[in-house]
Amino acid sequence: MELLTLRGVTKSFGSLDAVKELDLSVGEGCIYGLLGPNGAGKTTTIRMILDILAPDQGEITILGQANSSSVRDRVGYLPEERGLYRKMKVEPLLWFLAELKGIKKKTAKERTDYWLERFDLSDWRQKKVEELSRGMQQKLQFIATLLHSPKLIILDEPFTGLDPVNTNLVKEVMLEEKRKGASVILSTHLMEQAEKLCDQICLINEGEKVLDGSLKEIKANYGKNTVVIEYEGKANFLDDKKIVENYDDYGRYVEIHPSAGANPQMILKRAAQEVTILKFELVEPSLNEIFIQTVKKEGKWGR
Amino acid sequence: MGKIRTVVKREYLTRVRTKGFIISTLAMPIVIGILTVAPALLMTLKSEKPKKIFIIDQTDRIFSGLKAALKDTTKGGISLYKLSKVETSPEELPEVRKELTEKVDEGEIDGYLVIPKDIFERNQAQFYARNVSNFRVNENLEGAVSKAVSLFRLSNSGLDPERVRKLVKGVNLRTFKVTGRGKEEEDTGATFMITYILVFFLYISLIIYGIMVMRGVIEEKSSRMVEVIVSAVKPFHLMAGKVLGVGGVGLTQFLIWSLMVGGLSLYGRSLVSSLAGEIGPLSLPGIPISLLFFFILYFLLGYFLYATLYAGVGAMVSSDEDAQHLQMPLVALLIIPFMLMFYVIGNPNSGLAVLFSLIPFFAPIIMFTRIVVQTPPLWQILLSLVLLGSSIGAMVWVVSKIYRVGILMYGKRPSLPELVKWFRYG
């Protein structure tokens, strides 16, 4: 069953088209990356799924039903802009949020106990939110997202501001929920994270979908045509348009997409003349590179 | 609907359980009690020390009469004024005055009074003191000099002052309020006091609870909590829940206060009169049930109107500072009728009073004032209720659209064209 489908969803704010004719579909038990640069329309799309904004056109179906308040009770949402009532105590706050999602008080209490334990916050249940550290507040908000056992979990930039330990914890829980059959929509502009976690992706730019599908297939389509070089020295050859279409240079590490008509051998030869090569490899392009290429092809990058 | 209940419950409980609520609820009646009883108590505490006043009587005929007329005493029966006559001739007057002025300056005496020779023709005396703002002293002196002067004039014209006093004795006007059902009740200014207190209360409550709603909205925005909530609840339900919850807090406070006042008027009379002592029977004006009903009714309607507007203001801004500016028009809307109250108490059925009592923004205060002073025709009350009710509906409609967009907007506050845009998106 499709947990979420969007068909021809469009939203504009005055003359600005935030989302244009967007189609997407999210199946069961997967992590779905909703990817794009800042301002691409990710948050607007999510807000329409949650009926915080009404689409101008198009249709949104959740768990096979028309978008309604009761079906949205099965959706969990972690907004990018995070925060909680600062003056409320941890437990009553979680109970309140669970109750808003239609969970009975008794169940809410049990689940609160479970999650607080899981996230190592049990000692803080009687404290006010403002007494918690920033990291703890982030965990608390993540708990609030999961408390009603949602079938569809929407996480908007979930990793911003998390330390490595909590990042791991969040990842772990995401995979756990996926195994239980829930799906996670991961909205982010950080391609490295998405690349490791997502089964499926949808790239959007300027409100339009530019690419979607299974990450494995997308990568396979691009083939092993990306050159990775670890090097020492000054890599002037990177700017030779005859052999290098584009590149992503980190100073000692560079990912190169060869020009049409050039091949990896030619790049290796030129590179060997200019720098000391520590490692040379042919790989699938990174998601970041796919994204940059796709968007560049369209001739528009960011705003 | 279940979700509105959840929101209402949270809004209500988080506020009622705060220390601030408990303290203000308990302290308010005490503060009001002190404010109403204190002036009366203070008035009985006459100045501890007698005032030393020197009299320069150039007529040489007033001093004894003046001394007799100035009989004001303190609680303990000590004379409030200690008068001493200063003998002087007209030639020495400037010199003596200079001396006395020095004495006043040094605090040796409180002041001196100059009764000029021509006081019988020009009706003027001069009082010199460091503090001439004590109205009580001024009034007493003026009254005493006047009395002494007229006594002298009367006996000079061969009339018996005592006889004259009897002949020109004034008449007291007792006032009775005629209420519906042909009843008459003696009223010694209580109506004015009750009106003033109740209307003031209404005015303050509308502002306090309106601002409470506004701050709630701003808190949700600035803590970024709002997006989580509107992903579970319709923005309109969130707004409605907040307005209802805070309204419940207001009603709870009124209920507690009514019980306290009720208890006080049942058991507290003896306590108050023993405290008040010599003031005499301090009557706690009873408030008729019908007035309480109208108070609650107009509070609720006024509250719904203003709380909705305040919620709109909260949605438009991102910080309390921005809100300060934007809520000015609302405060103005509340101050206008409050200022008009005195006029309306005097002229409850004038065209202006009727007009203002029908305008929804002013109706809660003005119509309630009219009801307290003199029950207006039923059709006017009903019309004001209908107009008020429909404006609440209209405001809720407009504000909920702005609210829906505004709560997700951060940054600078919107211009008017932007607001119109928000309204269209909403």
XYZ file of C-alpha atoms in Angstrom:
729
model
C 0.000 0.000 0.000
C 1.126 3.507 -0.722
C 1.351 5.454 2.520
C 1.407 8.781 0.767
C 0.676 9.981 -2.727
C 0.734 13.470 -4.145
C -0.778 14.112 -7.532
C -0.316 17.400 -9.354
C 0.090 19.331 -6.124
C 0.652 23.027 -6.733
C 1.023 25.955 -4.387
C 1.935 29.532 -5.102
C 2.326 32.554 -2.888
C 1.416 35.514 -5.047
C 3.786 35.463 -8.003
C 6.090 32.912 -6.372
C 5.450 29.310 -7.390
C 6.545 27.378 -4.311
C 5.520 23.929 -5.547
C 4.591 23.072 -9.126
C 2.663 19.995 -10.265
C 4.391 17.724 -7.791
C 3.754 13.977 -7.987
C 5.250 11.560 -5.548
C 4.430 8.328 -3.842
C 5.853 6.751 -0.709
C 5.481 3.029 -0.097
C 5.473 1.083 3.158
C 8.608 0.483 5.184
C 10.973 2.810 3.469
C 12.993 5.884 4.132
C 12.104 8.442 1.521
C 14.404 11.373 0.934
C 12.757 14.623 0.006
C 15.819 16.467 -1.154
C 16.623 19.857 -2.502
C 18.452 23.075 -1.739
C 17.097 25.627 0.702
C 13.987 27.242 -0.714
C 13.237 24.368 -3.087
C 9.732 23.877 -1.691
C 10.351 20.987 0.695
C 8.798 22.589 3.728
C 5.858 23.920 1.732
C 5.225 20.403 0.439
C 5.326 18.989 3.956
C 3.030 21.696 5.246
C 0.514 20.803 2.553
C 0.687 17.125 3.489
C -0.130 18.140 7.048
C -2.873 20.526 5.899
C -1.114 23.447 7.538
C -1.260 24.992 4.069
C -3.958 24.231 1.543
C -2.727 23.301 -1.958
C -4.021 25.442 -4.818
C -4.415 22.351 -6.956
C -3.805 18.629 -6.775
C -4.641 15.769 -4.521
C -3.002 14.340 -1.430
C -3.780 10.842 -0.209
C -2.534 9.487 3.107
C -2.767 5.753 3.951
C -5.023 5.395 0.945
C -7.527 7.914 2.258
C -8.312 11.480 1.396
C -6.447 13.901 3.618
C -8.497 14.291 6.779
C -7.931 15.177 10.374
C -8.321 11.585 11.557
C -5.897 10.137 9.021
C -3.374 12.814 9.936
C -3.443 11.445 13.474
C -1.360 8.600 12.015
C 1.313 11.028 10.838
C 4.201 12.191 12.995
C 5.898 15.470 12.248
C 9.183 16.959 13.366
C 9.320 20.503 12.013
C 12.536 22.182 11.014
C 11.820 25.062 13.358
C 11.947 23.264 16.659
C 10.647 24.196 20.066
C 8.359 23.207 22.887
C 6.370 25.016 25.544
C 9.224 26.122 27.731
C 7.231 26.466 30.917
C 5.608 23.041 30.793
C 6.936 19.991 32.544
C 8.184 17.140 30.389
C 5.503 14.573 31.189
C 2.389 16.742 30.929
C 3.758 18.179 27.704
C 4.148 14.754 26.111
C 0.718 13.669 27.356
C -0.786 16.817 25.880
C 0.818 16.224 22.503
C -0.265 12.573 22.489
C -3.804 13.574 23.408
C -3.825 16.027 20.506
C -3.111 13.050 18.272
C -6.083 11.209 19.706
C -4.210 8.923 22.098
C -5.912 7.899 25.341
C -4.335 9.110 28.563
C -3.400 5.622 29.767
C -1.677 4.663 26.533
C 0.003 8.048 26.404
C 1.461 7.499 29.870
C 2.801 4.047 29.001
C 4.422 5.235 25.814
C 5.842 8.313 27.508
C 7.496 6.050 30.060
C 8.907 3.831 27.319
C 10.349 6.613 25.209
C 11.736 8.646 28.085
C 13.534 5.502 29.207
C 14.739 4.803 25.688
C 16.129 8.282 25.255
C 17.601 8.373 28.731
C 15.382 11.207 29.930
C 13.554 9.399 32.740
C 15.167 11.528 35.427
C 13.848 14.663 33.786
C 10.170 13.813 33.583
C 9.224 16.269 36.327
C 11.439 19.074 35.064
C 10.332 22.046 33.050
C 11.348 22.010 29.402
C 13.438 25.163 29.835
C 15.603 23.350 32.400
C 16.655 20.772 29.811
C 19.739 21.183 27.670
C 19.323 21.857 23.990
C 20.179 18.281 23.063
C 17.650 16.928 25.546
C 14.991 19.222 24.140
C 15.760 17.859 20.677
C 15.318 14.320 21.938
C 12.110 15.310 23.660
C 10.780 16.700 20.431
C 11.718 13.542 18.610
C 9.784 11.569 21.226
C 6.791 13.848 20.668
C 6.947 12.950 16.978
C 6.795 9.206 17.659
C 4.583 9.065 20.727
C 1.393 8.208 18.848
C 3.079 5.415 16.848
C 2.638 7.098 13.485
C 2.581 5.079 10.285
C 4.084 7.960 8.373
C 6.880 9.969 9.989
C 7.901 13.266 8.470
C 11.235 14.623 9.630
C 12.272 18.056 8.409
C 16.061 18.409 8.735
C 16.149 16.125 11.789
C 19.906 16.161 12.235
C 20.531 19.880 12.503
C 21.931 20.706 15.907
C 22.284 17.102 17.084
C 25.561 15.829 18.474
C 26.981 12.575 17.011
C 25.577 10.411 19.832
C 22.051 11.706 19.394
C 22.356 11.634 15.623
C 23.050 7.938 15.935
C 20.154 7.423 18.294
C 17.767 9.156 15.907
C 19.075 7.109 12.989
C 18.651 3.917 14.974
C 15.053 4.746 15.813
C 14.334 5.669 12.196
C 15.546 2.270 11.013
C 13.592 0.556 13.761
C 10.360 2.265 12.730
C 11.087 1.341 9.123
C 11.436 -2.314 10.078
C 8.078 -2.100 11.846
C 6.528 -1.049 8.541
C 6.315 2.669 9.037
C 7.791 4.999 6.462
C 9.961 7.973 7.101
C 10.035 11.026 4.904
C 13.394 12.636 5.430
C 13.540 16.178 4.183
C 17.045 17.550 4.020
C 19.540 19.462 1.969
C 22.400 17.380 3.397
C 23.009 14.818 0.670
C 25.584 12.756 2.591
C 23.041 11.813 5.254
C 20.336 11.094 2.707
C 22.659 8.983 0.605
C 23.344 6.623 3.478
C 19.791 6.375 4.792
C 17.326 6.639 1.937
C 15.809 3.832 -0.094
C 13.997 6.213 -2.367
C 14.502 9.834 -3.148
C 12.781 12.739 -4.769
C 14.902 15.688 -5.795
C 13.105 18.973 -6.048
C 14.390 22.336 -7.125
C 12.448 25.586 -7.431
C 9.265 23.739 -6.615
C 9.627 21.162 -9.343
C 10.585 17.549 -9.204
C 13.809 17.002 -11.120
C 14.446 13.346 -10.315
C 12.887 10.551 -8.335
C 13.025 6.835 -7.825
C 15.010 4.207 -5.972
C 18.435 5.495 -5.027
C 20.087 2.278 -6.178
C 18.577 2.505 -9.663
C 19.351 6.174 -10.010
C 22.970 5.551 -9.163
C 23.180 2.554 -11.480
C 21.850 4.701 -14.301
C 24.711 7.074 -13.875
C 27.176 4.211 -13.983
C 30.651 4.110 -12.514
C 31.720 7.162 -14.373
C 32.917 9.262 -11.505
C 36.590 9.612 -10.756
C 37.756 9.970 -7.177
C 41.335 11.076 -6.600
C 43.149 11.560 -3.333
C 46.126 13.736 -4.034
C 48.806 16.130 -2.872
C 49.761 19.203 -4.827
C 48.160 21.821 -7.016
C 45.453 20.371 -9.257
C 45.297 22.798 -12.180
C 43.929 20.157 -14.560
C 40.544 20.389 -12.833
C 39.813 23.563 -14.754
C 40.553 21.983 -18.143
C 37.079 21.848 -19.648
C 38.276 19.399 -22.302
C 38.556 16.585 -19.818
C 36.667 17.741 -16.708
C 32.964 18.523 -16.958
C 32.687 19.448 -13.288
C 34.221 18.539 -9.972
C 33.777 18.689 -6.214
C 37.141 19.472 -4.651
C 37.952 19.105 -0.951
C 41.649 20.067 -1.217
C 43.080 16.578 -0.829
C 40.105 14.721 -2.210
C 38.232 15.421 -5.391
C 35.285 13.904 -7.203
C 35.416 14.465 -10.929
C 32.809 14.031 -13.593
C 34.631 13.679 -16.935
C 33.603 15.693 -19.988
C 31.834 14.007 -22.849
C 34.534 12.659 -25.114
C 37.023 12.359 -22.278
C 37.622 9.235 -20.199
C 39.109 8.415 -16.789
C 42.410 7.371 -18.385
C 42.958 10.833 -19.790
C 42.271 12.367 -16.381
C 44.673 9.974 -14.682
C 47.392 10.885 -17.146
C 46.982 14.626 -16.669
C 46.694 14.285 -12.911
C 49.871 12.231 -12.684
C 51.764 15.092 -14.360
C 50.580 17.681 -11.840
C 50.003 16.049 -8.458
C 51.067 13.133 -6.324
C 48.252 10.571 -6.554
C 47.527 8.711 -3.318
C 44.414 6.980 -4.557
C 42.557 6.705 -7.837
C 39.122 5.115 -8.084
C 36.128 4.851 -10.383
C 32.880 5.061 -8.433
C 29.180 5.703 -8.748
C 28.483 9.393 -8.487
C 27.534 10.655 -5.029
C 24.011 11.888 -4.512
C 25.449 15.337 -4.131
C 26.999 15.117 -7.561
C 23.881 13.698 -9.130
C 21.961 16.510 -7.627
C 24.343 19.192 -8.821
C 24.464 17.732 -12.304
C 20.732 17.364 -12.602
C 20.057 20.847 -11.412
C 22.782 22.352 -13.585
C 21.377 20.602 -16.596
C 18.122 22.341 -15.902
C 20.047 25.567 -15.946
C 18.871 26.854 -12.627
C 20.583 26.498 -9.317
C 19.019 27.667 -6.129
C 17.504 31.088 -6.085
C -14.131 18.943 18.956
C -12.176 16.598 21.179
C -9.017 18.395 20.167
C -10.391 21.811 21.083
C -11.094 20.341 24.489
C -7.497 19.194 24.804
C -6.262 22.668 23.888
C -8.732 24.378 26.238
C -7.710 22.074 29.052
C -4.029 22.846 28.610
C -4.538 26.590 28.272
C -6.699 26.580 31.378
C -4.664 24.289 33.610
C -1.233 25.698 32.812
C -2.487 29.162 33.766
C -4.579 28.302 36.801
C -1.755 26.293 38.310
C 0.816 29.064 38.200
C 1.859 30.862 41.351
C 1.092 34.133 39.600
C -2.554 33.199 39.191
C -2.991 32.064 42.768
C -1.271 35.119 44.190
C -3.074 37.628 41.992
C -6.418 35.972 42.676
C -5.927 36.170 46.413
C -4.207 39.540 46.447
C -6.584 41.430 44.184
C -9.497 41.680 46.656
C -7.076 42.672 49.376
C -5.584 45.398 47.204
C -9.031 46.640 46.205
C -10.153 46.480 49.810
C -7.187 48.531 50.901
C -7.725 51.008 48.095
C -11.359 51.542 49.028
C -11.059 51.457 52.808
C -7.700 53.180 53.150
C -8.775 56.696 52.120
C -11.657 56.515 54.575
C -9.331 55.338 57.329
C -6.760 57.979 56.473
C -9.355 60.704 56.660
C -10.057 59.835 60.263
C -6.382 60.072 61.101
C -6.115 63.779 61.480
C -2.694 65.309 61.538
C -0.837 64.094 64.610
C 0.715 67.395 65.531
C -1.303 70.586 65.968
C -0.509 73.182 63.350
C 1.172 76.267 64.739
C -0.239 79.247 62.968
C 0.374 82.919 63.762
C -2.357 85.399 63.061
C -1.755 89.053 62.215
C -5.131 90.595 62.810
C -4.981 94.179 61.626
C -8.692 94.699 62.239
C -8.200 93.558 65.822
C -11.741 92.194 65.762
C -11.483 88.812 64.083
C -9.032 86.771 66.140
C -11.369 85.650 68.918
C -14.092 84.702 66.449
C -11.557 82.891 64.340
C -10.269 80.928 67.277
C -13.803 79.916 68.180
C -14.592 78.874 64.626
C -11.447 76.763 64.190
C -12.432 73.924 66.428
C -11.240 71.034 64.341
C -9.635 68.449 66.587
C -7.770 65.201 66.235
C -9.055 61.835 67.324
C -7.741 62.340 70.838
C -9.538 65.623 71.234
C -6.421 67.760 70.933
C -6.992 70.930 68.994
C -5.689 70.676 65.471
C -4.577 74.273 65.387
C -2.533 76.287 67.759
C -3.193 79.933 66.995
C -1.185 82.840 68.364
C -1.981 86.425 67.811
C 0.852 88.697 66.676
C 0.426 92.274 67.738
C 1.632 94.747 65.188
C 0.942 98.152 63.753
C 0.528 98.789 60.015
C 3.928 100.494 59.943
C 5.703 97.487 61.390
C 3.922 94.999 59.135
C 6.659 94.487 56.535
C 9.226 93.963 59.286
C 7.021 91.488 61.184
C 6.163 89.613 58.032
C 9.818 89.224 57.240
C 10.406 87.769 60.682
C 7.471 85.405 60.384
C 8.529 84.264 56.944
C 11.878 83.312 58.418
C 10.135 81.386 61.150
C 8.065 79.526 58.587
C 11.193 78.841 56.636
C 12.932 77.400 59.675
C 9.924 75.277 60.469
C 9.302 76.968 63.794
C 5.719 77.675 62.816
C 3.575 76.100 60.098
C 2.334 79.341 58.654
C 0.837 82.729 59.285
C -2.374 84.369 58.321
C -2.669 88.074 57.543
C -6.089 89.590 58.084
C -5.897 93.044 56.502
C -7.786 96.052 57.749
C -9.964 96.181 54.654
C -11.110 92.570 54.924
C -14.713 93.687 55.441
C -14.701 95.503 52.099
C -12.367 93.395 49.945
C -13.097 89.967 51.437
C -9.524 88.822 51.280
C -7.029 87.399 53.716
C -3.562 85.979 53.016
C -2.108 82.742 54.276
C 1.614 82.106 54.061
C 3.023 78.628 54.649
C 5.552 76.210 53.295
C 2.858 73.780 52.406
C -0.212 75.379 50.901
C -1.377 72.166 49.245
C -3.102 70.811 52.310
C -6.622 71.456 51.151
C -8.018 70.573 54.500
C -6.034 73.299 56.264
C -6.822 75.817 53.538
C -10.496 75.012 53.685
C -10.617 75.143 57.447
C -8.883 78.499 57.574
C -11.010 79.966 54.842
C -14.191 78.720 56.486
C -13.137 80.010 59.874
C -12.148 83.466 58.643
C -15.357 83.727 56.637
C -17.388 82.702 59.626
C -15.634 85.141 61.931
C -16.005 87.953 59.416
C -19.693 87.366 58.808
C -20.372 86.996 62.515
C -18.755 90.351 63.057
C -20.754 91.875 60.234
C -24.014 90.442 61.549
C -23.570 91.664 65.084
C -22.389 94.996 63.682
C -25.700 95.367 61.872
C -27.546 94.608 65.117
C -28.694 91.088 64.189
C -28.482 88.102 66.484
C -26.016 85.715 64.833
C -27.616 82.679 66.452
C -31.022 83.644 65.091
C -29.641 84.261 61.654
C -27.912 80.887 61.683
C -31.188 79.180 62.420
C -33.002 81.146 59.749
C -30.569 80.375 56.924
C -29.970 76.758 57.893
C -29.453 74.555 54.822
C -31.450 71.564 53.703
C -30.070 68.061 53.079
C -30.994 66.324 49.854
C -31.453 62.601 50.244
C -31.390 60.615 47.013
C -33.511 57.562 46.233
C -32.952 55.360 43.226
C -36.181 54.359 41.498
C -35.674 50.927 39.993
C -38.032 48.769 38.026
C -41.023 47.164 39.704
C -41.872 50.403 41.460
C -39.206 50.075 44.138
C -37.436 52.949 45.739
C -34.128 52.564 47.510
C -32.142 55.140 49.357
C -28.882 55.712 47.552
C -26.049 57.693 49.025
C -23.731 57.639 46.049
C -23.480 53.862 46.109
C -24.734 53.565 42.538
C -21.925 55.716 41.314
C -19.373 53.759 43.300
C -20.671 50.390 42.160
C -20.820 51.537 38.563
C -17.348 52.895 38.720
C -15.882 49.821 40.383
C -17.645 47.326 38.138
C -16.883 49.179 34.909
C -13.287 49.662 35.931
C -13.099 45.973 36.658
C -14.631 45.136 33.301
C -12.198 47.414 31.506
C -9.165 46.011 33.308
C -10.319 42.421 32.800
C -10.810 42.875 29.063
C -7.277 44.220 28.728
C -5.623 41.694 31.049
C -7.211 38.619 29.528
C -6.878 39.963 25.992
C -3.161 40.417 26.556
C -2.970 36.958 28.118
C -4.317 35.478 24.871
C -1.933 37.574 22.808
C 1.071 36.533 24.855
C 0.016 32.912 24.557
C 0.012 33.201 20.782
C 3.386 34.952 20.771
C 4.822 32.325 23.108
C 3.721 29.555 20.774
C 5.262 31.407 17.854
C 8.519 32.347 19.496
C 9.036 28.911 21.043
C 8.287 27.453 17.579
C 5.762 25.187 19.226
C 3.003 26.271 16.952
C 3.946 24.171 13.942
C 3.802 20.933 15.907
C 0.382 21.845 17.209
C -1.155 22.924 13.924
C 0.045 19.673 12.412
C -2.405 18.006 14.812
C -5.080 20.662 15.272
C -6.643 23.115 12.845
C -5.264 26.615 13.468
C -8.806 27.813 14.048
C -9.298 25.199 16.751
C -6.031 26.212 18.370
C -7.124 29.842 18.414
C -10.598 28.999 19.673
C -9.182 26.696 22.335
C -6.843 29.391 23.538
C -9.560 32.042 23.715
C -11.928 29.676 25.540
C -9.245 28.432 27.931
C -8.107 31.894 28.953
C -11.756 32.989 29.218
C -12.248 30.105 31.630
C -9.331 31.408 33.686
C -11.086 34.788 33.851
C -14.384 33.261 34.919
C -12.642 31.181 37.567
C -11.053 34.300 38.964
C -14.399 36.124 39.028
C -16.039 33.167 40.707
C -13.420 33.090 43.449
C -13.712 36.832 43.925
C -17.511 36.721 44.079
C -17.292 34.041 46.741
C -14.778 36.108 48.670
C -16.923 39.235 48.450
C -19.994 37.194 49.350
C -18.220 35.753 52.365
C -16.978 39.154 53.355
C -20.423 40.742 53.234
C -21.871 37.887 55.279
C -19.250 37.528 57.976
C -17.044 40.515 57.462
C -19.386 43.351 58.361
C -18.616 43.233 62.030
C -14.937 42.888 61.263
C -14.909 45.860 58.946
C -16.909 48.076 61.262
C -14.687 47.208 64.205
C -11.670 48.036 62.067
C -13.168 51.176 60.683
C -14.165 52.327 64.134
C -15.359 55.885 64.046
C -16.126 56.058 60.349
C -19.539 54.839 61.292
C -21.350 52.058 59.579
C -19.379 51.335 56.451
C -21.995 49.809 54.266
C -20.748 47.306 51.747
C -22.979 48.065 48.820
C -24.825 44.938 47.824
C -24.632 44.018 44.151
C -27.885 42.700 42.733
C -27.733 39.315 41.007
C -29.060 40.789 37.764
C -26.059 43.124 37.646
C -23.690 40.215 38.122
C -25.456 38.456 35.279
C -24.972 41.421 32.954
C -21.413 41.827 34.144
C -20.576 38.234 33.215
C -22.527 38.511 29.957
C -20.787 41.679 28.794
C -17.440 40.488 30.075
C -17.746 37.298 28.040
C -18.914 39.019 24.876
C -16.384 41.814 25.202
C -13.728 39.273 25.994
C -14.512 37.173 22.921
C -14.351 40.259 20.732
C -11.140 41.651 22.155
C -9.416 38.307 22.791
C -9.966 37.445 19.123
C -8.406 40.742 18.080
C -5.554 40.248 20.521
C -4.987 36.757 19.115
C -4.740 38.375 15.681
C -2.161 40.861 16.952
C -0.200 37.994 18.503
C -0.185 36.149 15.196
C 1.122 39.203 13.344
C 4.193 39.779 15.490
C 7.161 37.716 16.613
C 8.032 39.428 19.869
C 6.450 41.206 22.801
C 8.098 44.476 21.749
C 6.447 44.452 18.346
C 3.178 43.623 20.018
C 3.400 46.758 22.171
C 2.940 48.956 19.129
C 0.377 46.870 17.370
C -1.935 46.578 20.349
C -2.217 50.342 20.790
C -5.359 50.616 18.633
C -6.998 47.931 20.763
C -6.154 49.710 23.989
C -7.514 52.912 22.451
C -10.751 51.123 21.587
C -11.064 50.192 25.251
C -10.029 53.542 26.687
C -12.553 55.560 24.675
C -15.608 53.986 26.316
C -13.928 54.070 29.700
C -13.406 57.821 29.341
C -17.012 58.214 28.193
C -18.223 56.368 31.268
C -18.507 59.534 33.389
C -20.575 61.242 30.728
C -22.758 58.161 30.371
C -23.318 57.903 34.116
C -24.618 61.476 34.009
C -26.621 61.110 30.809
C -27.412 57.438 30.371
C -30.164 58.010 27.830
C -28.651 60.768 25.715
C -28.301 60.170 21.994
C -24.533 59.834 22.288
C -24.761 57.289 25.088
C -27.295 55.230 23.144
C -25.179 55.385 19.993
C -21.980 54.325 21.742
C -23.719 51.588 23.667
C -24.713 50.022 20.348
C -21.284 50.187 18.677
C -19.895 46.680 19.291
C -16.394 47.779 20.325
C -17.792 50.088 22.996
C -20.934 48.168 23.887
C -19.447 45.965 26.627
C -18.434 48.973 28.700
C -20.988 51.626 27.716
C -24.069 49.402 27.634
C -23.070 47.830 30.909
C -22.625 51.316 32.424
C -26.097 52.272 31.224
C -27.570 49.092 32.654
C -26.051 49.790 36.045
C -27.133 53.441 36.151
C -30.594 53.198 34.683
C -31.906 50.134 32.897
C -32.222 51.061 29.217
C -35.115 49.869 27.030
C -34.962 46.142 26.403
C -34.717 46.546 22.636
C -31.526 48.539 23.013
C -29.948 45.833 25.164
C -30.997 43.144 22.714
C -29.787 45.165 19.739
C -26.415 45.695 21.374
C -26.160 41.968 22.063
C -27.050 41.077 18.478
C -24.570 43.596 17.050
C -21.889 42.470 19.453
C -22.529 38.808 18.676
C -22.371 39.310 14.930
C -19.208 41.394 15.142
C -17.617 38.644 17.187
C -18.531 36.246 14.387
C -17.122 38.579 11.750
C -13.927 39.224 13.710
C -13.379 35.523 14.328
C -13.731 34.929 10.604
C -11.285 37.672 9.602
C -8.778 37.042 12.382
C -8.723 33.263 11.956
C -7.618 33.747 8.349
C -4.856 36.133 9.346
C -3.977 33.898 12.286
C -3.627 30.844 10.103
C -0.973 32.479 7.972
C 0.534 34.696 10.657
C 1.468 31.981 13.122
C 3.933 30.528 10.613
C 5.467 33.873 9.685
C 8.505 35.174 11.476
C 10.414 38.383 11.147
C 9.179 41.886 10.740
C 5.578 42.731 11.329
C 3.426 42.866 8.236
C 2.349 45.996 6.402
C -1.303 46.501 5.574
C -1.003 45.163 1.992
C 0.778 42.105 3.378
C -2.047 41.589 5.835
C -4.537 41.658 2.988
C -2.430 39.011 1.259
C -2.384 36.858 4.388
C -6.124 37.207 4.561
C -6.448 35.936 0.999
C -4.142 32.949 1.566
C -5.899 32.045 4.804
